[in-house]
Coordinates of C-alpha atoms in Angstrom, one line a residue:
M1 CA -34.1 -48.5 5.7
T2 CA -34.3 -44.7 5.7
T3 CA -33.0 -42.7 2.9
S4 CA -30.3 -40.1 3.4
T5 CA -32.9 -37.3 3.3
E6 CA -34.9 -39.0 6.0
T7 CA -31.8 -39.5 8.1
T8 CA -31.2 -35.8 7.9
L9 CA -34.7 -34.4 8.3
G10 CA -36.2 -37.3 10.4
A11 CA -38.3 -40.2 9.1
P12 CA -42.1 -39.8 8.9
G13 CA -43.7 -40.3 12.2
A14 CA -40.4 -40.3 14.1
G15 CA -40.6 -36.7 15.2
P16 CA -38.1 -34.0 14.4
A17 CA -34.5 -34.9 14.3
P18 CA -32.2 -33.2 16.8
S19 CA -30.7 -30.1 15.2
A20 CA -27.3 -30.7 13.8
R21 CA -24.4 -28.5 14.9
P22 CA -23.0 -26.3 12.2
A23 CA -19.9 -27.7 10.7
R24 CA -16.7 -26.0 11.8
P25 CA -14.7 -24.5 9.0
A26 CA -11.8 -26.7 8.0
R27 CA -8.5 -25.6 9.6
P28 CA -5.5 -25.0 7.2
S29 CA -3.2 -28.0 6.9
R30 CA 0.4 -27.9 8.1
R31 CA 1.6 -27.5 4.5
Q32 CA -0.8 -24.5 3.9
R33 CA 0.5 -22.9 7.1
L34 CA 4.1 -23.4 6.1
A35 CA 3.4 -21.9 2.6
L36 CA 1.7 -18.9 4.2
A37 CA 4.7 -18.4 6.5
V38 CA 7.0 -18.3 3.5
L39 CA 4.8 -15.7 1.7
A40 CA 4.4 -13.6 4.8
L41 CA 8.2 -13.6 5.2
T42 CA 8.4 -12.1 1.8
A43 CA 6.0 -9.3 2.8
L44 CA 8.0 -8.6 6.0
L45 CA 11.2 -8.3 3.9
L46 CA 9.6 -5.9 1.4
S47 CA 8.3 -3.5 4.1
L48 CA 11.6 -3.7 6.1
D49 CA 13.6 -2.8 3.0
V50 CA 11.5 0.3 2.2
S51 CA 11.4 1.7 5.8
V52 CA 15.1 1.0 6.6
L53 CA 16.4 3.0 3.6
Y54 CA 15.0 6.3 4.9
L55 CA 17.2 6.0 8.0
A56 CA 20.3 5.0 6.0
Q57 CA 19.9 7.9 3.5
P58 CA 21.9 10.6 5.4
E59 CA 24.9 8.3 6.1
L60 CA 25.1 6.9 2.5
S61 CA 24.6 10.3 1.0
A62 CA 27.6 11.6 3.0
D63 CA 29.7 8.6 2.1
L64 CA 29.0 8.5 -1.6
G65 CA 28.7 12.3 -2.1
V66 CA 25.1 12.2 -3.2
S67 CA 23.6 15.4 -4.6
T68 CA 20.0 16.5 -3.8
T69 CA 18.8 15.4 -7.2
Q70 CA 20.5 12.0 -6.9
Q71 CA 18.9 11.6 -3.4
L72 CA 15.4 12.0 -5.0
W73 CA 16.1 9.5 -7.7
M74 CA 17.6 7.1 -5.2
L75 CA 14.3 7.2 -3.2
D76 CA 11.9 7.4 -6.1
I77 CA 13.3 5.1 -8.7
Y78 CA 12.2 2.0 -6.8
S79 CA 8.5 3.1 -6.6
F80 CA 8.6 4.3 -10.2
V81 CA 9.7 1.0 -11.6
L82 CA 7.6 -1.0 -9.1
A83 CA 4.4 0.7 -10.1
G84 CA 5.2 0.7 -13.8
L85 CA 5.8 -3.1 -13.9
L86 CA 3.2 -4.5 -11.5
V87 CA 0.5 -5.0 -14.1
T88 CA 3.0 -6.7 -16.5
M89 CA 4.5 -8.9 -13.8
G90 CA 1.1 -10.0 -12.6
A91 CA 0.2 -11.1 -16.1
V92 CA 3.6 -12.8 -16.5
G93 CA 3.1 -14.8 -13.3
D94 CA -0.3 -16.0 -14.5
R95 CA 1.3 -17.3 -17.7
I96 CA 4.6 -18.9 -16.6
G97 CA 3.6 -19.8 -13.0
R98 CA 3.5 -17.6 -9.9
R99 CA 5.9 -19.7 -7.9
R100 CA 8.5 -19.6 -10.7
L101 CA 8.2 -15.8 -11.0
L102 CA 8.4 -15.4 -7.2
L103 CA 11.6 -17.5 -7.0
V104 CA 13.2 -15.6 -10.0
G105 CA 12.2 -12.3 -8.4
A106 CA 13.7 -13.4 -5.0
V107 CA 17.0 -14.3 -6.6
A108 CA 17.1 -10.9 -8.4
F109 CA 16.1 -9.1 -5.2
G110 CA 18.9 -10.7 -3.2
V111 CA 21.6 -10.1 -5.8
A112 CA 20.5 -6.5 -6.3
S113 CA 20.4 -5.9 -2.5
A114 CA 24.0 -7.2 -2.1
A115 CA 25.1 -5.1 -5.0
A116 CA 23.5 -2.0 -3.5
A117 CA 25.2 -2.6 -0.2
Y118 CA 28.6 -2.4 -1.8
A119 CA 27.9 0.4 -4.4
T120 CA 30.7 2.8 -4.7
S121 CA 28.9 5.7 -6.5
P122 CA 25.4 7.3 -6.6
G123 CA 24.9 6.0 -10.1
E124 CA 25.5 2.4 -9.1
L125 CA 23.1 2.7 -6.2
I126 CA 20.4 4.2 -8.4
V127 CA 20.7 1.3 -10.9
C128 CA 20.6 -1.2 -8.1
R129 CA 17.5 0.4 -6.7
A130 CA 15.9 0.2 -10.2
V131 CA 16.6 -3.5 -10.3
L132 CA 15.1 -3.9 -6.8
G133 CA 12.0 -2.2 -8.2
V134 CA 11.8 -4.8 -11.0
A135 CA 12.3 -7.6 -8.6
G136 CA 9.8 -6.1 -6.2
A137 CA 7.2 -6.0 -8.9
T138 CA 7.4 -9.8 -9.3
L139 CA 6.9 -10.5 -5.6
T140 CA 3.6 -8.9 -4.5
P141 CA 1.4 -10.2 -7.4
S142 CA 3.0 -13.6 -7.1
T143 CA 2.5 -13.9 -3.3
M144 CA -1.2 -12.8 -3.5
G145 CA -1.9 -15.0 -6.5
L146 CA -0.3 -18.0 -4.7
I147 CA -2.5 -17.3 -1.6
R148 CA -5.5 -17.7 -3.9
T149 CA -4.1 -21.0 -5.1
I150 CA -3.1 -22.3 -1.6
F151 CA -6.4 -21.3 0.1
P152 CA -9.4 -22.1 -2.2
D153 CA -11.7 -21.7 0.9
E154 CA -12.9 -18.1 1.0
K155 CA -12.7 -17.7 4.8
Q156 CA -9.2 -19.2 4.9
M157 CA -8.1 -17.0 2.0
T158 CA -9.4 -13.9 3.8
A159 CA -7.6 -14.9 7.0
A160 CA -4.4 -15.6 5.0
I161 CA -4.5 -12.2 3.3
G162 CA -5.0 -10.6 6.8
A163 CA -1.9 -12.4 8.0
W164 CA 0.1 -11.3 5.0
Y165 CA -0.9 -7.7 5.6
A166 CA -0.1 -8.0 9.3
C167 CA 3.5 -9.0 8.4
F168 CA 3.8 -6.2 5.9
M169 CA 2.6 -3.6 8.4
G170 CA 4.8 -5.2 11.1
G171 CA 7.8 -4.7 8.9
M172 CA 6.9 -1.0 8.4
A173 CA 6.6 -0.7 12.2
L174 CA 9.9 -2.6 13.0
G175 CA 11.8 -1.0 10.1
P176 CA 13.0 2.1 12.0
L177 CA 14.0 0.1 15.1
V178 CA 15.9 -2.6 13.1
G179 CA 17.5 0.1 10.9
G180 CA 18.5 2.1 13.9
L181 CA 20.2 -0.9 15.5
L182 CA 22.0 -1.9 12.3
L183 CA 23.2 1.6 11.5
R184 CA 24.4 2.1 15.1
H185 CA 26.8 -0.9 14.8
F186 CA 27.4 -1.3 11.1
W187 CA 27.8 0.7 7.9
W188 CA 24.9 1.9 5.7
G189 CA 25.2 -1.1 3.4
S190 CA 23.9 -3.4 6.2
A191 CA 20.5 -1.9 5.6
F192 CA 20.5 -3.5 2.1
L193 CA 22.1 -6.8 3.2
L194 CA 19.2 -7.3 5.7
G195 CA 17.1 -8.8 2.8
V196 CA 19.7 -11.3 1.5
P197 CA 19.2 -14.1 4.1
F198 CA 15.4 -13.8 3.8
M199 CA 15.7 -14.3 0.0
V200 CA 18.1 -17.2 0.3
L201 CA 15.6 -18.9 2.7
L202 CA 12.8 -18.3 0.3
V203 CA 14.7 -19.8 -2.7
V204 CA 15.6 -22.9 -0.6
V205 CA 12.3 -23.5 1.1
G206 CA 9.9 -22.1 -1.5
P207 CA 10.1 -25.0 -4.0
R208 CA 9.3 -27.5 -1.2
V209 CA 6.3 -25.9 0.3
L210 CA 4.8 -23.6 -2.4
P211 CA 2.5 -25.1 -5.0
E212 CA 2.8 -24.0 -8.6
S213 CA -0.2 -22.2 -10.0
E214 CA -2.0 -23.2 -13.2
R215 CA -0.2 -21.7 -16.1
R216 CA -1.8 -19.9 -19.1
S217 CA 1.1 -20.9 -21.4
D218 CA -1.2 -20.6 -24.5
A219 CA -1.6 -16.8 -23.8
P220 CA 1.7 -15.0 -24.5
V221 CA 2.4 -11.6 -22.9
D222 CA 1.7 -8.8 -25.3
V223 CA 4.9 -6.8 -25.4
L224 CA 3.3 -3.7 -26.8
S225 CA 0.7 -3.7 -24.0
A226 CA 3.5 -4.1 -21.5
A227 CA 5.3 -1.1 -23.0
L228 CA 2.2 1.0 -23.0
S229 CA 1.4 0.1 -19.4
L230 CA 4.9 1.2 -18.3
G231 CA 4.6 4.3 -20.4
A232 CA 1.3 5.3 -19.0
I233 CA 2.0 4.7 -15.3
L234 CA 5.5 6.1 -14.9
P235 CA 4.8 9.6 -16.3
V236 CA 1.6 10.0 -14.2
I237 CA 3.4 9.0 -10.9
Y238 CA 6.4 11.2 -11.8
G239 CA 4.0 14.2 -12.5
F240 CA 2.3 13.8 -9.1
K241 CA 5.6 13.5 -7.3
E242 CA 6.8 16.6 -9.1
V243 CA 3.8 18.5 -7.7
A244 CA 4.5 17.1 -4.2
R245 CA 8.0 18.3 -4.1
G246 CA 7.1 21.8 -5.4
G247 CA 8.6 21.3 -8.9
S248 CA 7.7 22.8 -12.2
A249 CA 3.9 22.8 -12.8
T250 CA 4.5 22.7 -16.6
V251 CA 6.7 19.6 -16.3
A252 CA 4.1 17.9 -14.0
A253 CA 1.2 18.7 -16.3
T254 CA 3.0 17.5 -19.4
S255 CA 4.1 14.3 -17.7
V256 CA 0.6 13.5 -16.5
G257 CA -0.9 14.4 -19.9
L258 CA 1.5 12.1 -21.6
G259 CA 0.8 9.2 -19.2
A260 CA -3.0 9.7 -19.7
A261 CA -2.7 9.6 -23.5
L262 CA -0.6 6.4 -23.4
G263 CA -3.1 5.0 -20.9
L264 CA -6.0 5.6 -23.4
L265 CA -3.9 3.7 -26.0
F266 CA -3.3 0.9 -23.6
L267 CA -7.1 0.6 -22.9
R268 CA -7.9 0.6 -26.6
R269 CA -5.4 -2.2 -27.2
Q270 CA -6.8 -4.3 -24.3
R271 CA -10.2 -4.2 -25.9
R272 CA -8.9 -5.4 -29.3
I273 CA -6.4 -8.2 -28.5
A274 CA -7.3 -11.8 -27.5
N275 CA -5.0 -12.0 -24.5
P276 CA -5.0 -8.6 -22.7
L277 CA -2.8 -7.8 -19.8
V278 CA -5.9 -6.4 -18.0
D279 CA -9.2 -8.1 -18.6
L280 CA -11.5 -5.1 -18.8
T281 CA -14.6 -7.3 -18.4
L282 CA -13.7 -7.6 -14.7
F283 CA -14.9 -4.0 -14.3
R284 CA -18.4 -5.0 -15.3
S285 CA -18.6 -6.6 -11.8
R286 CA -19.9 -4.0 -9.4
V287 CA -18.2 -5.8 -6.6
F288 CA -14.8 -5.7 -8.3
A289 CA -15.1 -2.0 -9.4
A290 CA -16.2 -0.9 -5.9
A291 CA -13.4 -2.9 -4.2
L292 CA -10.8 -1.3 -6.5
A293 CA -12.2 2.1 -5.8
V294 CA -12.0 1.6 -2.1
M295 CA -8.3 0.6 -2.4
L296 CA -7.6 3.7 -4.5
V297 CA -9.5 6.1 -2.2
G298 CA -7.9 4.6 0.9
G299 CA -4.4 5.1 -0.6
V300 CA -5.2 8.7 -1.5
V301 CA -6.6 9.7 1.9
M302 CA -4.3 7.8 4.1
A303 CA -1.2 9.0 2.3
G304 CA -2.2 12.6 2.4
V305 CA -3.3 12.6 6.0
S306 CA -0.3 10.6 7.2
Y307 CA 2.1 13.0 5.4
L308 CA 0.5 16.0 7.0
G309 CA 0.0 14.4 10.4
S310 CA 3.7 13.5 10.7
Q311 CA 4.6 17.2 9.9
W312 CA 2.0 18.4 12.5
L313 CA 3.7 16.3 15.2
Q314 CA 7.1 17.9 14.6
L315 CA 6.2 21.5 13.5
V316 CA 3.1 22.2 15.6
A317 CA 3.4 19.8 18.6
G318 CA 7.2 20.5 18.7
L319 CA 8.4 16.9 18.8
D320 CA 11.8 15.7 17.5
P321 CA 11.8 12.9 15.0
L322 CA 12.3 10.2 17.6
G323 CA 9.5 11.6 19.7
A324 CA 7.2 11.8 16.7
G325 CA 8.0 8.2 15.8
L326 CA 7.2 7.1 19.4
W327 CA 3.8 8.9 19.3
M328 CA 3.1 7.1 16.0
L329 CA 3.7 3.7 17.4
P330 CA 0.1 3.2 18.7
A331 CA -1.2 3.8 15.1
N332 CA 1.3 1.1 13.9
V333 CA -0.1 -1.3 16.5
A334 CA -3.6 -0.4 15.3
L335 CA -2.6 -1.2 11.7
L336 CA -1.4 -4.6 12.8
A337 CA -4.5 -5.3 14.8
G338 CA -6.8 -4.3 12.0
S339 CA -5.1 -6.5 9.5
A340 CA -5.0 -9.5 11.9
L341 CA -8.6 -9.2 13.1
S342 CA -10.3 -8.3 9.8
A343 CA -11.2 -11.9 8.9
R344 CA -12.7 -12.5 12.4
V345 CA -14.7 -9.3 12.1
A346 CA -16.0 -10.3 8.7
G347 CA -16.9 -13.7 10.0
R348 CA -19.1 -12.1 12.7
L349 CA -20.6 -9.2 10.8
G350 CA -20.3 -10.1 7.1
T351 CA -18.0 -8.7 4.5
G352 CA -20.1 -5.7 3.5
P353 CA -21.0 -4.4 7.0
S354 CA -17.3 -5.0 8.1
M355 CA -15.9 -2.9 5.2
A356 CA -18.5 -0.2 5.6
G357 CA -17.9 -0.1 9.4
G358 CA -14.1 0.1 8.9
L359 CA -14.5 3.0 6.4
L360 CA -16.9 4.9 8.8
L361 CA -14.4 4.3 11.6
C362 CA -11.8 6.0 9.4
A363 CA -14.1 8.9 8.9
A364 CA -14.6 9.2 12.7
G365 CA -10.9 9.2 13.2
L366 CA -10.5 12.0 10.6
V367 CA -13.2 14.1 12.4
L368 CA -10.8 14.2 15.3
H369 CA -8.1 15.5 12.9
T370 CA -10.3 18.5 12.3
Q371 CA -10.2 19.6 16.0
L372 CA -6.5 20.3 16.2
G373 CA -4.9 23.7 16.7
A374 CA -1.6 25.4 17.6
G375 CA -2.6 25.3 21.3
G376 CA -2.9 21.5 21.6
G377 CA -4.5 18.4 20.3
L378 CA -1.7 15.8 20.4
G379 CA -4.0 13.3 22.1
L380 CA -6.7 13.9 19.6
L381 CA -4.3 13.3 16.7
V382 CA -2.9 10.1 18.1
L383 CA -6.4 8.8 18.8
G384 CA -7.6 9.8 15.4
M385 CA -4.6 8.1 13.8
C386 CA -5.3 4.9 15.7
L387 CA -8.9 4.9 14.6
T388 CA -8.1 5.5 10.9
S389 CA -5.2 2.9 11.0
F390 CA -7.4 0.2 12.4
G391 CA -10.4 1.1 10.3
I392 CA -8.5 1.2 7.0
M393 CA -7.0 -2.2 7.4
V394 CA -10.3 -3.9 7.7
P395 CA -11.6 -2.9 4.2
S396 CA -8.0 -3.1 2.7
T397 CA -7.6 -6.7 3.7
L398 CA -11.2 -7.7 2.8
T399 CA -11.0 -5.8 -0.5
M400 CA -8.1 -8.0 -1.8
G401 CA -10.2 -11.1 -1.0
L402 CA -13.2 -9.6 -2.8
M403 CA -11.2 -8.9 -5.9
M404 CA -9.6 -12.3 -5.9
R405 CA -13.0 -14.0 -5.6
S406 CA -14.5 -11.8 -8.4
A407 CA -11.9 -12.9 -10.9
P408 CA -11.1 -16.4 -12.4
P409 CA -8.3 -18.2 -10.5
E410 CA -6.0 -18.1 -13.6
R411 CA -6.1 -14.3 -13.4
A412 CA -5.3 -13.9 -9.7
G413 CA -1.8 -12.5 -10.3
A414 CA -3.2 -9.8 -12.7
V415 CA -5.9 -8.9 -10.2
A416 CA -3.4 -8.6 -7.3
S417 CA -1.2 -6.3 -9.5
L418 CA -4.2 -4.1 -10.3
S419 CA -4.8 -3.7 -6.6
E420 CA -1.2 -2.8 -5.8
T421 CA -1.0 -0.4 -8.7
S422 CA -4.1 1.4 -7.5
A423 CA -2.5 1.7 -4.1
E424 CA 0.7 3.2 -5.6
F425 CA -1.4 5.7 -7.5
G426 CA -3.3 6.5 -4.4
I427 CA -0.1 7.3 -2.5
A428 CA 1.2 9.5 -5.2
V429 CA -2.1 11.4 -5.7
G430 CA -2.6 11.7 -1.9
V431 CA 0.7 13.3 -1.1
A432 CA 0.6 15.6 -4.2
G433 CA -3.1 16.4 -4.4
L434 CA -4.1 16.6 -0.7
G435 CA -0.7 18.1 0.2
S436 CA -1.3 20.8 -2.4
L437 CA -4.8 21.4 -1.0
A438 CA -3.4 21.9 2.5
T439 CA -0.8 24.3 1.1
L440 CA -3.5 26.3 -0.6
V441 CA -5.5 26.6 2.7
Y442 CA -2.3 27.4 4.6
R443 CA -1.3 30.3 2.3
G444 CA -4.8 31.7 2.3
A445 CA -4.9 31.8 6.1
L446 CA -1.5 33.5 6.2
G447 CA -2.7 36.2 3.7
P448 CA -2.4 39.1 6.2
Y449 CA 1.4 38.4 6.5
A450 CA 2.0 38.6 2.7
G451 CA 3.5 42.0 2.9
T452 CA 5.9 41.3 5.8
R453 CA 9.6 40.7 5.6
D454 CA 10.6 37.3 4.3
A455 CA 6.9 36.6 3.5
G456 CA 7.9 34.3 0.6
A457 CA 9.6 31.8 2.9
A458 CA 6.7 32.1 5.5
L459 CA 4.1 31.4 2.9
D460 CA 6.0 28.6 1.3
S461 CA 5.8 26.2 4.2
L462 CA 5.3 26.0 7.9
A463 CA 9.0 25.1 8.4
G464 CA 9.9 28.3 6.5
A465 CA 7.5 30.4 8.6
L466 CA 9.0 29.0 11.8
R467 CA 12.5 29.9 10.6
V468 CA 11.3 33.5 9.8
A469 CA 9.6 33.7 13.2
D470 CA 12.9 32.8 14.9
G471 CA 14.5 35.8 13.4
L472 CA 11.8 38.3 14.5
P473 CA 11.7 40.1 17.8
G474 CA 9.8 38.4 20.7
P475 CA 6.1 39.2 20.3
A476 CA 6.2 39.4 16.5
G477 CA 8.0 36.1 16.2
R478 CA 5.6 34.3 18.5
E479 CA 2.6 35.8 16.7
L480 CA 3.8 34.7 13.3
A481 CA 4.7 31.2 14.6
A482 CA 1.2 30.8 16.2
A483 CA -0.5 32.1 13.1
A484 CA 1.4 29.7 10.8
Q485 CA 0.8 26.7 13.1
D486 CA -3.0 27.6 13.1
A487 CA -2.9 27.9 9.4
F488 CA -1.3 24.5 9.0
S489 CA -3.8 22.9 11.3
S490 CA -6.6 24.5 9.2
G491 CA -5.1 22.9 6.1
L492 CA -5.0 19.5 7.8
A493 CA -8.6 20.0 8.9
V494 CA -9.8 20.7 5.3
V495 CA -7.9 17.6 4.0
A496 CA -9.5 15.6 6.9
W497 CA -13.0 16.7 5.9
V498 CA -12.3 15.7 2.3
G499 CA -11.3 12.3 3.6
V500 CA -14.5 12.1 5.7
L501 CA -16.6 12.7 2.7
L502 CA -14.6 10.2 0.5
F503 CA -14.7 7.4 3.1
A504 CA -18.4 7.9 3.8
G505 CA -19.1 7.8 0.0
C506 CA -17.0 4.6 -0.2
A507 CA -19.0 3.0 2.7
V508 CA -22.2 3.7 0.8
A509 CA -20.8 2.4 -2.5
I510 CA -19.4 -0.9 -1.0
T511 CA -22.7 -1.5 0.9
R512 CA -24.7 -1.2 -2.3
A513 CA -22.2 -3.3 -4.3
L514 CA -22.3 -6.1 -1.7
R515 CA -26.0 -6.2 -1.0
R516 CA -27.4 -9.7 -1.3
G517 CA -29.5 -11.0 -4.2
P518 CA -32.2 -13.7 -3.9
N519 CA -29.6 -16.5 -3.8
G520 CA -27.6 -14.8 -1.0
D521 CA -24.7 -13.9 -3.2
P522 CA -23.4 -10.4 -3.7
L523 CA -25.0 -8.7 -6.7
A524 CA -22.3 -8.1 -9.4

């Protein structure tokens, strides 16, 4: 009788055994697929809720008599609270159970959405948006943490994260269409009621198909750490948003400085206590640190370039909002494709080469952004947006999987919250920082017009320059408009070159972090 080794390798004298076919990876079970569908539905809802509100803003502002300041708070309070509580809620989910936190957050989200739909004053709506931010902070870390629990197989987990991102991006793409249909036939409150049926479905079906994660009930949440986390994140994001909207530089600097000081206190406390909200030892892993850096840099560059690109479509290419939205649809499709195909690409090329390739594809797309001008370039911009959109989704999807695998399963919620917080920071820094850089280049290029009539409005923004140009006689107006559009394109080009350098640097960093050791595993 041959031993098991002999059966595999061939018995002595029997000749080589026929080569065995590689085992196919196990397919997810029906219960796993149902659980993923529930979590993906949550992602779809969150993105729909964000994108639909922008369309409802004019109508609800007129109905409730909302001032300009109240409009800003109505839009910003959600992201402020969400970013400030992500780290805390991730840790809470790890301790009390991610399914429990997800269901509690779903109930709160549904109730707050219904209350927002029937708000009778701006103050009520702002409070409801704040509660939605609290509820939203419970949902993303819980869903990502549960994906880690549901799919212990690394390839299945990567594919599941890709599906989750595809649904999230699909909601962003469908939001304007769904919102337009709702607002055409119903009142502005219907935009908020859209999420209620989804949350009812989640609360009913979730307990039946979602497993509960392992709880760390012996590790209570440190309240002081939670307060310091909130106190560090909120002022920093507020300061960057203040810069983005052209507010007081003193207020912005003070706010960022206060947040940074509280952030240092938060880090000191995490090193000293036994059960920190953020396990700082995770950053000793080169893989984890590089993955988080890619998430942050991706948020910075994509937010800044998208913000400037949407303005270029309307103010340089001369498209109306609907036309600009239609020209951006191919980029939204590319986002969906990138998130859906990332696991397959990684399966063929490997995680490191796939992430580096995606980042270099982003850089190539941004090179096209540098070739725009007042005389044309619409096709180049759309192609560049498609390349960057597809490219960024490959490392974004794989990054979340890398971070999950780099951390213990019991800290999956905290890891997901760190990823989402870095993305929120990236968006704030990208719009404020890269937007300010583009403005600086724009004003420098329009320097020769500094002494002309209404120069202040022209130097302030491209929209202001075009208004001034409309009031000037024929040739002078056309000259100013062309010069302003060229100056704006130059600012976008400089930002794009910055993005090229950052993405190329990230490609090198992630390649080094993921290079294989003697045992075939990534070097940490």
